[in-house]
XYZ file of C-alpha atoms in Angstrom:
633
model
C -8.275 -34.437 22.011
C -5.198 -32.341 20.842
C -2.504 -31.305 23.918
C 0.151 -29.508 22.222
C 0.678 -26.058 23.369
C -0.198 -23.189 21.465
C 1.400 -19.905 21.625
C -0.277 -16.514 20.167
C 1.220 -13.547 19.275
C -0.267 -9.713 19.523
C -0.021 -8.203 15.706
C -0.351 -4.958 17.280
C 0.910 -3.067 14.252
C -0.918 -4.696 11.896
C -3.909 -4.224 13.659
C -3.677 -0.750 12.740
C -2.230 -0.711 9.268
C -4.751 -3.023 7.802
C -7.678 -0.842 9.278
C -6.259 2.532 8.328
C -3.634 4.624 7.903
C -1.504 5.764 10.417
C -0.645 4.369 13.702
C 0.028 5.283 17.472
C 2.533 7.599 18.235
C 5.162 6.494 20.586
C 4.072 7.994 23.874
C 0.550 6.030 23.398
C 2.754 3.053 22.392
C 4.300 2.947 25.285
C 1.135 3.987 27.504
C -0.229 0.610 26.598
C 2.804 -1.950 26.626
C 3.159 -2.310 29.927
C -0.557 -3.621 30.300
C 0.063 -6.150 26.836
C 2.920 -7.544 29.138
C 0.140 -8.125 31.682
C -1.836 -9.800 29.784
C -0.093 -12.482 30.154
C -0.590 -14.638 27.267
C 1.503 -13.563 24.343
C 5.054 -15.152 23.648
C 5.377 -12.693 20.928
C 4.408 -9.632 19.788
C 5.207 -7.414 16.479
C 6.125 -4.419 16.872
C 7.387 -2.651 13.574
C 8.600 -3.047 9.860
C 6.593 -2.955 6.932
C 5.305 0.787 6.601
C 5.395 0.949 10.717
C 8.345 3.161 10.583
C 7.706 5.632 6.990
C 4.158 6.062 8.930
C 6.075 7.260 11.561
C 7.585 9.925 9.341
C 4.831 10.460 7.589
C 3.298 12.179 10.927
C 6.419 13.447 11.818
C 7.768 11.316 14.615
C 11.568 9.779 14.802
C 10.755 6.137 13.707
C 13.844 4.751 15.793
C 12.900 6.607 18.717
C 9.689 4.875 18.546
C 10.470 1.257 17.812
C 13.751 1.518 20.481
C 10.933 2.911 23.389
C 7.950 0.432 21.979
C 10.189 -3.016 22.038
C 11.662 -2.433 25.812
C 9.318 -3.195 27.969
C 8.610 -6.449 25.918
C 12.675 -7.260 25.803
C 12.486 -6.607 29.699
C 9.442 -9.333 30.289
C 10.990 -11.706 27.619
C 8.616 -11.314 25.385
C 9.464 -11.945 21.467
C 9.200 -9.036 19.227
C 8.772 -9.898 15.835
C 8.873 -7.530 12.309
C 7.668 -7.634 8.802
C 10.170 -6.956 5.653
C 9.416 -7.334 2.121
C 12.922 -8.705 1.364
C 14.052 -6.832 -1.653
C 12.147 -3.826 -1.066
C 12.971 -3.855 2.553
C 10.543 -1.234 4.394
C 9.551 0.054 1.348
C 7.360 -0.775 -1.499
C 10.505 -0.393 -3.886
C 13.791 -1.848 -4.560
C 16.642 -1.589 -2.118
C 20.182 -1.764 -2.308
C 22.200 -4.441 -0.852
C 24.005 -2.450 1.494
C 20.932 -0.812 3.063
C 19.388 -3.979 3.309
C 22.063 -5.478 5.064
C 22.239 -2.390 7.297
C 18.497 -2.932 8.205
C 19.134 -6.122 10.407
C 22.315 -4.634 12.231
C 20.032 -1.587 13.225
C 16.506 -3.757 14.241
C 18.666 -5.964 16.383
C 20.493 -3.209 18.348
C 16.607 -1.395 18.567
C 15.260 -4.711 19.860
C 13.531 -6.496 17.548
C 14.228 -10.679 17.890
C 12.802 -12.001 14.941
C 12.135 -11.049 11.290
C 9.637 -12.419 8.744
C 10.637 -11.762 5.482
C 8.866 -11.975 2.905
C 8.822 -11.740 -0.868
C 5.681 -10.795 -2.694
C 6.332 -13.222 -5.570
C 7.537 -16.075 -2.980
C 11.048 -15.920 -5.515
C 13.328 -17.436 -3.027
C 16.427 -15.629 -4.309
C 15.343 -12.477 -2.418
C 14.213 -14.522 0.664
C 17.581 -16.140 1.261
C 19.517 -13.263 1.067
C 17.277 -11.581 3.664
C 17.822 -14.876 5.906
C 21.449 -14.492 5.265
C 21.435 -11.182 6.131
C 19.297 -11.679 9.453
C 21.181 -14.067 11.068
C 24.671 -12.381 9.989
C 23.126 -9.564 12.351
C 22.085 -12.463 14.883
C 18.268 -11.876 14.382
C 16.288 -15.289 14.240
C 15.118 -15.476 10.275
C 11.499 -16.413 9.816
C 11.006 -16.568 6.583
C 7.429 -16.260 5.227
C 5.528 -18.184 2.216
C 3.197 -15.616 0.673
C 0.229 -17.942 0.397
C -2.671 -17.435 -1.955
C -4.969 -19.667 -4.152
C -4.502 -20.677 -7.932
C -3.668 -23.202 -9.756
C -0.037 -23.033 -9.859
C 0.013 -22.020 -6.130
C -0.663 -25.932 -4.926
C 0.314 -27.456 -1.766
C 3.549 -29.028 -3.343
C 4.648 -25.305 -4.212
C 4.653 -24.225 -1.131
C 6.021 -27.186 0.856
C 8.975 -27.020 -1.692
C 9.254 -23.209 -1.210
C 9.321 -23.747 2.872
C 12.251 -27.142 2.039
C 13.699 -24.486 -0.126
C 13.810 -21.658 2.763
C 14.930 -23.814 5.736
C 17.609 -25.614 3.576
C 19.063 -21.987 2.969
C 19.135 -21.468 6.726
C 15.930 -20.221 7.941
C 15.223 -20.834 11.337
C 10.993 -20.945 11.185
C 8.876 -20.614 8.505
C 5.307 -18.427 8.773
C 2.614 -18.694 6.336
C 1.488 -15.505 5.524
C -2.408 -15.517 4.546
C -2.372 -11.569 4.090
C -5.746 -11.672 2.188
C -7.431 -14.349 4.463
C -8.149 -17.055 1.108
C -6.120 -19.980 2.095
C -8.814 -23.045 2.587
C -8.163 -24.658 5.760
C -8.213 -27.823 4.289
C -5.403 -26.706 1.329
C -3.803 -25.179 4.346
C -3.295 -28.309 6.802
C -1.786 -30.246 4.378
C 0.500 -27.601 3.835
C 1.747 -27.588 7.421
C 1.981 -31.568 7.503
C 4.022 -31.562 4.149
C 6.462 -28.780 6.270
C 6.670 -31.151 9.686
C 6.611 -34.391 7.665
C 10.106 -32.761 5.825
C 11.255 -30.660 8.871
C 9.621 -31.608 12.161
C 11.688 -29.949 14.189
C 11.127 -25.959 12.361
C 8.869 -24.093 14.278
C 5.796 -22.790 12.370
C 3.443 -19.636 12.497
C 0.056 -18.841 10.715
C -0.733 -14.821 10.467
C -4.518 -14.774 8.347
C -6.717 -11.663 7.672
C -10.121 -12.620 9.016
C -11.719 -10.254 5.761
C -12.956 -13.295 3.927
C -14.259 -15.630 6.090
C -12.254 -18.325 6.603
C -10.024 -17.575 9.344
C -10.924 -19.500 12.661
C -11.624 -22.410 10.802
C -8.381 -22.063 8.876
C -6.464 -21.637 12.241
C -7.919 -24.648 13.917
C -6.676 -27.072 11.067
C -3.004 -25.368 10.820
C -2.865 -26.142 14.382
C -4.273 -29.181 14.361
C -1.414 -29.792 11.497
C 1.514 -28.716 13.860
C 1.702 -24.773 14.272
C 2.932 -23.646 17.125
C 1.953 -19.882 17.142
C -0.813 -17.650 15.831
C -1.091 -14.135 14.897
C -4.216 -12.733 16.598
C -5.829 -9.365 17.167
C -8.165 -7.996 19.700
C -10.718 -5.851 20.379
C -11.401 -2.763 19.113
C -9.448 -3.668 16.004
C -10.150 -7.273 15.409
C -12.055 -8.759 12.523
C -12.432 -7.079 9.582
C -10.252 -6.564 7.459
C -7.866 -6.922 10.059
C -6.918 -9.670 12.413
C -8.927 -12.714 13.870
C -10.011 -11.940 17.482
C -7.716 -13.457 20.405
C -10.690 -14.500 22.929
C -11.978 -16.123 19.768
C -9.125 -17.891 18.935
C -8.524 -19.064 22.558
C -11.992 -20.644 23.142
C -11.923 -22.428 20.066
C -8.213 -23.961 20.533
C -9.245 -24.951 24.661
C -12.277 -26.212 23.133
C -10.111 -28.536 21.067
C -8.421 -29.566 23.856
C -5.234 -27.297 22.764
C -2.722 -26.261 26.053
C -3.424 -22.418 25.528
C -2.376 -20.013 27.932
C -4.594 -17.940 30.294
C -5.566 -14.125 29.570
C -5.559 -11.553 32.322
C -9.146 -9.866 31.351
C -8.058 -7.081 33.975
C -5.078 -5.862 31.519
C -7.358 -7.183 28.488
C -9.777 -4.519 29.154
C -7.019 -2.141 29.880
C -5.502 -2.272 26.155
C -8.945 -2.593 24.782
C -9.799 1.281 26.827
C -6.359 2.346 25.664
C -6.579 1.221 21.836
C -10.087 2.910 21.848
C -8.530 6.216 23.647
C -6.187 5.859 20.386
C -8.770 5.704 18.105
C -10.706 8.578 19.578
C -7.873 10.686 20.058
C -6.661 10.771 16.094
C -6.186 7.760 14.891
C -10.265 7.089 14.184
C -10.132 9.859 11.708
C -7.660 7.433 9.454
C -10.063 4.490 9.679
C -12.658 3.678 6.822
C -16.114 2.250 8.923
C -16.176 0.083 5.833
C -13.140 -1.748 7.257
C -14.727 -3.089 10.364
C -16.956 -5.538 8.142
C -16.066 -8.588 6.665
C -16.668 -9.311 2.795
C -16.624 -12.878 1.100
C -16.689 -10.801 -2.218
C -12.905 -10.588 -1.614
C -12.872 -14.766 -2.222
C -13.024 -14.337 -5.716
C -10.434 -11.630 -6.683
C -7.953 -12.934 -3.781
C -7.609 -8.712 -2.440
C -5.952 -8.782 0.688
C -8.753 -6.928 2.902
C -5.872 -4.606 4.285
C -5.486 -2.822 1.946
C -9.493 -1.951 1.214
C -9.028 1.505 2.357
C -6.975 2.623 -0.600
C -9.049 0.645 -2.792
C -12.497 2.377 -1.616
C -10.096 6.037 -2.049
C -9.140 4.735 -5.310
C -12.679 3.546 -6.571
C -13.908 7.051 -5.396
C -11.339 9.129 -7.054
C -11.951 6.987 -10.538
C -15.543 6.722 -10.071
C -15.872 10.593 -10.477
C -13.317 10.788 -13.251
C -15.515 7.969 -15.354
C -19.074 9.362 -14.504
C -17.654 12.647 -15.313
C -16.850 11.100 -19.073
C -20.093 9.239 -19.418
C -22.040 12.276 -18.555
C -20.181 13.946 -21.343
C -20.832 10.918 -23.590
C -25.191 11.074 -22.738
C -24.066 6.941 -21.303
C -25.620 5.759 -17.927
C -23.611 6.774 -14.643
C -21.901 3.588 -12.696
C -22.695 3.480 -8.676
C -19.600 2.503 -6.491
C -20.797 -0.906 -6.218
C -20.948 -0.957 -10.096
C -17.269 -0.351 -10.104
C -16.290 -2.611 -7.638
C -17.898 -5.636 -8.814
C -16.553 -4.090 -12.235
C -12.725 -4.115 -10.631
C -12.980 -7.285 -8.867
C -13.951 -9.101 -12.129
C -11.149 -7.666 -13.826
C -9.081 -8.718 -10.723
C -9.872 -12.436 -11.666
C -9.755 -11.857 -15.569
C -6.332 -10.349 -15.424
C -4.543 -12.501 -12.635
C -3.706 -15.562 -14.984
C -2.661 -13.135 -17.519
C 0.258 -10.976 -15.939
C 1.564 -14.512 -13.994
C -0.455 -14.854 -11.105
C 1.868 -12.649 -8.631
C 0.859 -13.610 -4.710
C -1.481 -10.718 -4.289
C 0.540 -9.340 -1.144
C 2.358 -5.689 -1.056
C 3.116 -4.345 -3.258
C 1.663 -6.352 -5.965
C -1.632 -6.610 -4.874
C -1.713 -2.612 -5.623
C -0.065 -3.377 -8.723
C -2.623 -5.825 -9.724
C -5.211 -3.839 -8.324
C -4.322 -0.749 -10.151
C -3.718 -2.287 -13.320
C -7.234 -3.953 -13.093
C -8.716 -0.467 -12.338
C -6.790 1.256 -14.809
C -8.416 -1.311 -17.253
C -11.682 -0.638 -16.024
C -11.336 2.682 -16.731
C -10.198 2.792 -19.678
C -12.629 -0.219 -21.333
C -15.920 1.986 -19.741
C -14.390 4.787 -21.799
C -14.549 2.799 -24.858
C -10.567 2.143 -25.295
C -8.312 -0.881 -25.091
C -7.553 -2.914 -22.106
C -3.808 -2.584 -21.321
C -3.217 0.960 -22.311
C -1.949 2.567 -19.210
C 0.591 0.147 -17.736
C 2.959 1.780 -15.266
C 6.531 1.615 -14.819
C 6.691 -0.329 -12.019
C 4.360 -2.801 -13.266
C 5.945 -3.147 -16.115
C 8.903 -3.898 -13.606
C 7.100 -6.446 -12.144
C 6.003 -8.131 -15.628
C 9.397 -8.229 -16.813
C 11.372 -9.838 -13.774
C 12.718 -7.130 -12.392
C 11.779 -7.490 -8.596
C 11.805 -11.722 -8.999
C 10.553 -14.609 -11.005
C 6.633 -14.482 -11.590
C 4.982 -17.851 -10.549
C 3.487 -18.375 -14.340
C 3.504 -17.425 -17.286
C 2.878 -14.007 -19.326
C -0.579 -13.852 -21.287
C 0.539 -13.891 -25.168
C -1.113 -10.378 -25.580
C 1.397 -8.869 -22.825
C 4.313 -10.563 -24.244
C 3.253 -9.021 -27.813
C 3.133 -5.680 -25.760
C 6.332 -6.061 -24.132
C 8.081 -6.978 -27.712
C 6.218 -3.808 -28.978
C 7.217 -1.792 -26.335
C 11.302 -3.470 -26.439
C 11.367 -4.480 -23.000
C 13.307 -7.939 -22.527
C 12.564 -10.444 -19.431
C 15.123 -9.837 -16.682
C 16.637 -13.580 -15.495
C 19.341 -12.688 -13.545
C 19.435 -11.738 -9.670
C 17.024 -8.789 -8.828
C 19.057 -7.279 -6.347
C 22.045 -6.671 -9.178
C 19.760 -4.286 -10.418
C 20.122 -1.936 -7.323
C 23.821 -1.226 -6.482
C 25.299 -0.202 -2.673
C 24.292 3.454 -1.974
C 25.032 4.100 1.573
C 28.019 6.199 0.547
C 25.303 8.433 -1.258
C 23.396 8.776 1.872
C 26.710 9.745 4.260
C 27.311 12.548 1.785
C 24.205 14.167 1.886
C 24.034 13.269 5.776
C 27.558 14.997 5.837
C 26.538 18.183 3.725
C 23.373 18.751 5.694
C 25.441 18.271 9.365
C 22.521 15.369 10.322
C 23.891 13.567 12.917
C 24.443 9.863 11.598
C 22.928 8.405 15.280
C 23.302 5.282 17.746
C 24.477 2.785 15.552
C 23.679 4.765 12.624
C 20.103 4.503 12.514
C 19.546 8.105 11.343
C 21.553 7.026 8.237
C 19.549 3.737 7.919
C 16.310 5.727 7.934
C 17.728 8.209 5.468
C 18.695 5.828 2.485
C 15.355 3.299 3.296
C 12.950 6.039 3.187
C 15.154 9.066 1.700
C 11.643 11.015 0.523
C 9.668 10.770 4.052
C 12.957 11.333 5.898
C 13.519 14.751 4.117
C 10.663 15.954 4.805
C 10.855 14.864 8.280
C 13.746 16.350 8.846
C 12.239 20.070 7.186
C 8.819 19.933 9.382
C 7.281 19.351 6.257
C 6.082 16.212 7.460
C 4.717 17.072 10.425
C 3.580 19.971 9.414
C 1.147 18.708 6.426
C -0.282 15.791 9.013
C -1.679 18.271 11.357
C -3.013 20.378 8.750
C -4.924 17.558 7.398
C -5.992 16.070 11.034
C -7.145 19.490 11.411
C -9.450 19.448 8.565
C -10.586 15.969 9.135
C -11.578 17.005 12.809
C -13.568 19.954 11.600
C -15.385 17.774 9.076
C -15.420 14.475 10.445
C -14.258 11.249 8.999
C -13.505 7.801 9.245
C -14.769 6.019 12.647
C -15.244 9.602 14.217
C -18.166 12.277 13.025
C -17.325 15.851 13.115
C -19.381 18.045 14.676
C -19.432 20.900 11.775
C -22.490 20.297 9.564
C -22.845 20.532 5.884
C -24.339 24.641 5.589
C -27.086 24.051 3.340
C -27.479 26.450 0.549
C -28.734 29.847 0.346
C -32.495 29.285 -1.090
C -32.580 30.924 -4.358
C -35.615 33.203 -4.463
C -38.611 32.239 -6.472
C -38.334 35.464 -9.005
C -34.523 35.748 -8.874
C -33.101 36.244 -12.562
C -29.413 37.054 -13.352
C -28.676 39.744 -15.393
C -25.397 37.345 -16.544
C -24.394 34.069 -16.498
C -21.329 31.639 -17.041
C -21.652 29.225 -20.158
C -19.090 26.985 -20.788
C -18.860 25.692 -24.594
C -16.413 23.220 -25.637
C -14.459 23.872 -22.501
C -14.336 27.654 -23.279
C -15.997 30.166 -20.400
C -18.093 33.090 -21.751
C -20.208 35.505 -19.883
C -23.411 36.320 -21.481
C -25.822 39.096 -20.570
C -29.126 38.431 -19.915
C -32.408 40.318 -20.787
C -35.677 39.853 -19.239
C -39.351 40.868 -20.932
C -42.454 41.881 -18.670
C -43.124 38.637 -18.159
C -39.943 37.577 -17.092
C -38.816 35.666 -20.572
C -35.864 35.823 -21.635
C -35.859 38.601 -24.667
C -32.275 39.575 -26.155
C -28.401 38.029 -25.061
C -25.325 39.847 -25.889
C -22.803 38.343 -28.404
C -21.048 36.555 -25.691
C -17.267 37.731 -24.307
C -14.632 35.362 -22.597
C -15.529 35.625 -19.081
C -11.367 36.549 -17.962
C -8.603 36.708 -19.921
C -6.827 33.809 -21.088
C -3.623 33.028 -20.911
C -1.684 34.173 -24.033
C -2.321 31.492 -26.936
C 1.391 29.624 -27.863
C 2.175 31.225 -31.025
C 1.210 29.320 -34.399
C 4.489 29.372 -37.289
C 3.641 26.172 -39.069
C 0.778 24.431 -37.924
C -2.118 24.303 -34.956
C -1.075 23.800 -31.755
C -1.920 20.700 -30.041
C -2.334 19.396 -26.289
C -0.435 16.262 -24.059
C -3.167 15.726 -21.698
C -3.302 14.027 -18.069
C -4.721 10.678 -18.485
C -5.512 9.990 -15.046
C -6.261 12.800 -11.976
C -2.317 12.578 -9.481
C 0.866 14.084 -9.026
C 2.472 15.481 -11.735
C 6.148 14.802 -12.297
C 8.082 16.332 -15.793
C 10.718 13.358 -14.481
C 10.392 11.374 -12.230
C 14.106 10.599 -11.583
C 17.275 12.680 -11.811
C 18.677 10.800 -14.692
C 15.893 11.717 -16.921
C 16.181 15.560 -18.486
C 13.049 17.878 -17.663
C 11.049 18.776 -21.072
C 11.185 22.641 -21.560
C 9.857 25.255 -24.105
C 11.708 24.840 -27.551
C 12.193 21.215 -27.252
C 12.150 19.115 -30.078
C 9.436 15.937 -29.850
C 9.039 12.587 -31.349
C 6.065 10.568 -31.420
C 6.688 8.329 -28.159
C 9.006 10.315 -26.296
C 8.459 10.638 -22.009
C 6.515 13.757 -21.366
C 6.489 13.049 -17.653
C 4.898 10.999 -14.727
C 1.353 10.976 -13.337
C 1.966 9.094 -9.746
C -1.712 8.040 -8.933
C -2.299 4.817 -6.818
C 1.425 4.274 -5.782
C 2.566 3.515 -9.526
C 4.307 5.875 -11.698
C 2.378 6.531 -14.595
C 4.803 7.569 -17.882
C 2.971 10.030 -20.221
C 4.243 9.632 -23.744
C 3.729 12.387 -26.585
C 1.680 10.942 -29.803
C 2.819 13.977 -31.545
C 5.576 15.490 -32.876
C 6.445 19.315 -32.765
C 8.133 22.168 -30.697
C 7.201 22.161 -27.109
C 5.601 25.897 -26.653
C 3.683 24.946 -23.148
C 4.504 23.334 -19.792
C 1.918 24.261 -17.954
C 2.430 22.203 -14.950
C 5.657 22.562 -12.148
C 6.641 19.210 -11.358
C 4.749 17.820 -7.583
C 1.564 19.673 -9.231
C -1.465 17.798 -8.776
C -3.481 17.402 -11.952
C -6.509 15.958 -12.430
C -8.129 14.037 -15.936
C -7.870 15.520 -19.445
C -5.504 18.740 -17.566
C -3.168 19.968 -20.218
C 0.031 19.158 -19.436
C 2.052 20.306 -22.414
C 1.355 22.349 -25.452
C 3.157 21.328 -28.676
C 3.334 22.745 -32.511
């Protein structure tokens, strides 16, 4: 029988971010500390990074404010408090300078956060080292984190060289990150006794999804291999896609004969009433039902199961915009579960091809979007690989690390077609310092720069959210959407408005006009009725309202740029790039604008040539599939 101790820490954050969108606000967060602390049997707990803090924003709440308040009381009981970062992208799911990054560390410290775990979603350790650099320069302990999932270049000696590779470069533990719950507990043992056979003396800690399946069994081998702490969850927010279950874990590891400490089920049940106060206060209207079940259909495509509630929202979105086309075409509708069996295949067709990136943010939304984008486009009879956006494309070419294999031959033939070159050097020299940016706008606008500069921190990590923070625009679009969500009902919480049913249409009711739409064109026809209620004699028909005035014809027919996917319309997406306007001149392949659908930047090229005569879309419009965006001659 095993006697090593175990420790376990509380993923409290994460418990909420993989089973919906936003999180507790800060005076909940602290409502419920107190009675983690008396619990009694967590060493650590995490308590922001990742998207913690732009959530924050996102509702409108000051996102230092809130980690400063949530990490006292566990700094005061000398409890570890532990965050996520995603190494070159930082907070973010993007690119971050060098000087922000470093800033980060410096600011977490001073708001109370001991320990970091970064990460790098294609395990390159160039980004990883600098983070650990960075950490420990701001006297943070650096944990950095192997982004574990299962293919054939992602062996056991992969990772045990990535971990030799890590702690050689100064990191001070090492956590294997399962974020989509696949690891094999058998593959995953002999990972942790390659680690202590080379490094005995590192300190090591598992964090799994439970989504899959293979969680407990997963966490009794890594132990049994020599990890000394475990991420767990706990009731109401366990399981899932989320977290394995604490109580679980701890009967299973005293079972084993593991020296686990006690729980307090006093204070247990006191966070469980509080979480569950959380959830019925708000927080249930951001939470898909779907995400409280577990799905071994996620084995095969290797999906983290945290991030299922964008891909359901996704597969809804697209599943109207392709039944909408096949209805068109006379073809066969698809259920959801057609196109999600659909995606998941593509998943596992399209891994090996674009290098088999970890699936872990943000490219697991980058392979899952290109995979759906595929989908999409194949049930609409066209090619695979058409849409491919920016930041994919980013990701395909080096530009955020070195890809663990190799390009398919069909996307290298792209990329040559396309003239984009393979990026070797060091992905941060991409992104050059831009604090100085930041204090200038902070400076112009009179924002105070606050205790040790955190304002300015949050400005230049999360410059979009922070702006609108900062308006009320923030704030101010949350509660108008919890409003609407309360008055309909959503997520883990039913409204109590009911669907009106509609107005029963009375058995001799006949219109003496009706709306016909023809080839996209509205015309409003009058109706004439015999004695016997036939129809007898229709006007010639008449545009039902007036159109807006036709773009003038000189030397040719006009013709139409047209959304290719339903999102957010951009005519640029960044300031370098010069809007299109009325009177331009365009070539065959030059950037019309953006469509920003499923966190990638979609770039909508013109295939034809003219005078641009229409922009019928502001940029920030939302468009959906087949809108017009531009008329040309």
């Amino acid at each position: 029988m095993e006697t090593r101790k175990i420790k376990f820490s509380l993923v409290y954050r994460d418990m909420w971010q993989s089973s919906g969108k936003y999180l507790p606000r800060v005076d909940q967060l602290v409502k419920v500390a107190p009675h983690i602390v008396e619990m009694g049997c967590f060493a650590r707990v995490e308590t922001n990074g990742g998207g913690f803090e732009q959530i924050n924003l996102l509702f409108g709440e000051n996102p230092n404010n809130a980690v400063r308040k949530w990490t006292q009381p566990f700094n005061d009981a000398g409890i570890q408090t532990h965050m996520l970062d995603r190494s070159l992208n930082g907070l973010r799911m993007s690119p971050v300078p060098a000087d922000v990054r470093q800033m980060m560390y410096k600011v977490k410290k001073s708001q109370g956060t001991d320990i970091t775990r970064p990460f790098c979603g294609l395990n390159d350790p160039r980004n990883i080292l600098d983070s650990i650099k960075y950490a420990k320069d701001a006297g943070m302990i650096a944990q950095a984190a192997l982004s574990l999932t299962y293919s054939k270049v992602h062996t056991v000696e992969y990772y045990v060289n990535l971990a030799d590779t890590l702690i050689k470069g100064g990191a001070d533990e090492i956590c294997l990150k399962d974020m989509a719950g696949i690891g094999r507990p058998v593959w995953l043992g002999k990972i942790v006794s390659g680690i202590k056979k080379l490094h005995p003396e590192i300190p090591l800690q598992y964090h799994s999804h439970s989504g899959p399946g293979f969680a407990l069994a997963s966490i009794l081998e890594v132990c049994r291999a020599g990890v000394e702490y475990v991420d767990v969850a706990m009731e109401p927010l366990s399981w899932g896609t989320g977290h394995v279950d604490l109580l679980a874990v701890h009967a299973m590891l005293k079972d084993a004969g593991f020296d686990v400490p006690e729980i307090n089920m006093d204070a247990y049940m006191k966070v469980r009433s509080l979480t569950q106060s959380f959830i019925d206060d708000f927080l249930g209207y951001y939470i898909n039902p779907k995400n409280r079940f577990m799905n071994s259909l996620l084995i095969g495509p290797g999906l983290p199961g945290g991030m299922m509630g964008s891909l359901m929202a996704d597969l809804e979105s697209n599943l109207a915009s392709i039944n909408k086309w096949k209805t068109k075409n006379n073809q066969p509708t698809l259920s959801q579960d057609d196109l999600l069996v659909k995606l998941f295949n593509e998943v596992e067709h399209i891994w090996p091809i674009v290098g088999y990136p970890p699936l872990v943010t943000p490219y697991s939304q980058y392979v899952k979007n290109l995979a759906l984008m595929n989908v999409m486009q194949l049930e609409k009879g066209k090619q695979r690989w058409s849409m491919i956006a920016d930041n994919i494309w980013d990701m395909l070419m080096g530009k955020g690390g070195k890809l663990p294999g190799e390009l398919g031959p069909e996307l290298k033939a792209l990329a040559k077609e396309q003239g984009k070159e393979e990026f070797t050097e060091n992905p941060q020299s991409l992104y050059p310092n831009a604090l100085d940016t930041f204090r200038k706008e902070m400076d112009e606008k009179g924002w105070e720069y606050g205790q040790d500069e955190e304002e300015l921190f949050e400005l230049a990590m999360h410059p979009e959210q922070y702006r609108a923070y900062k308006s009320g625009e923030a704030k101010k679009a949350f509660e108008e959407d919890l409003a609407k969500r309360r008055e309909e009902g959503a997520g883990l919480l039913e409204g109590t408005k009911k669907a009106e049913a509609p107005a029963a249409v009375p058995a001799n009711f006949a219109p003496s006009s009706m709306i016909v739409d023809v080839d996209g064109e509205k015309f409003k026809v009058s109706v004439a009725y015999g004695e016997n209620g036939a129809v007898q004699t229709a006007e010639a028909p008449v545009q039902a309202s007036t159109p807006a005035p036709a773009a003038p014809v000189v030397n040719g027919a006009v013709k139409e740029v047209v959304a290719p996917l339903e999102g957010k319309f951009y005519l640029t997406k960044e300031s370098s790039e010069t809007p299109i306007k009325v009177g331009d001149d365009i070539k065959v392949g030059d950037l019309i604008g953006y469509v920003e659908a499923m966190k990638t930047f979609n770039a909508i090229k013109s295939d034809i040539a003219g005078k641009v005569v229409e922009v019928a879309f502001a940029t920030g419009a939302e468009v959906e599939e087949d809108d017009v965006l531009v008329k040309i001659q």
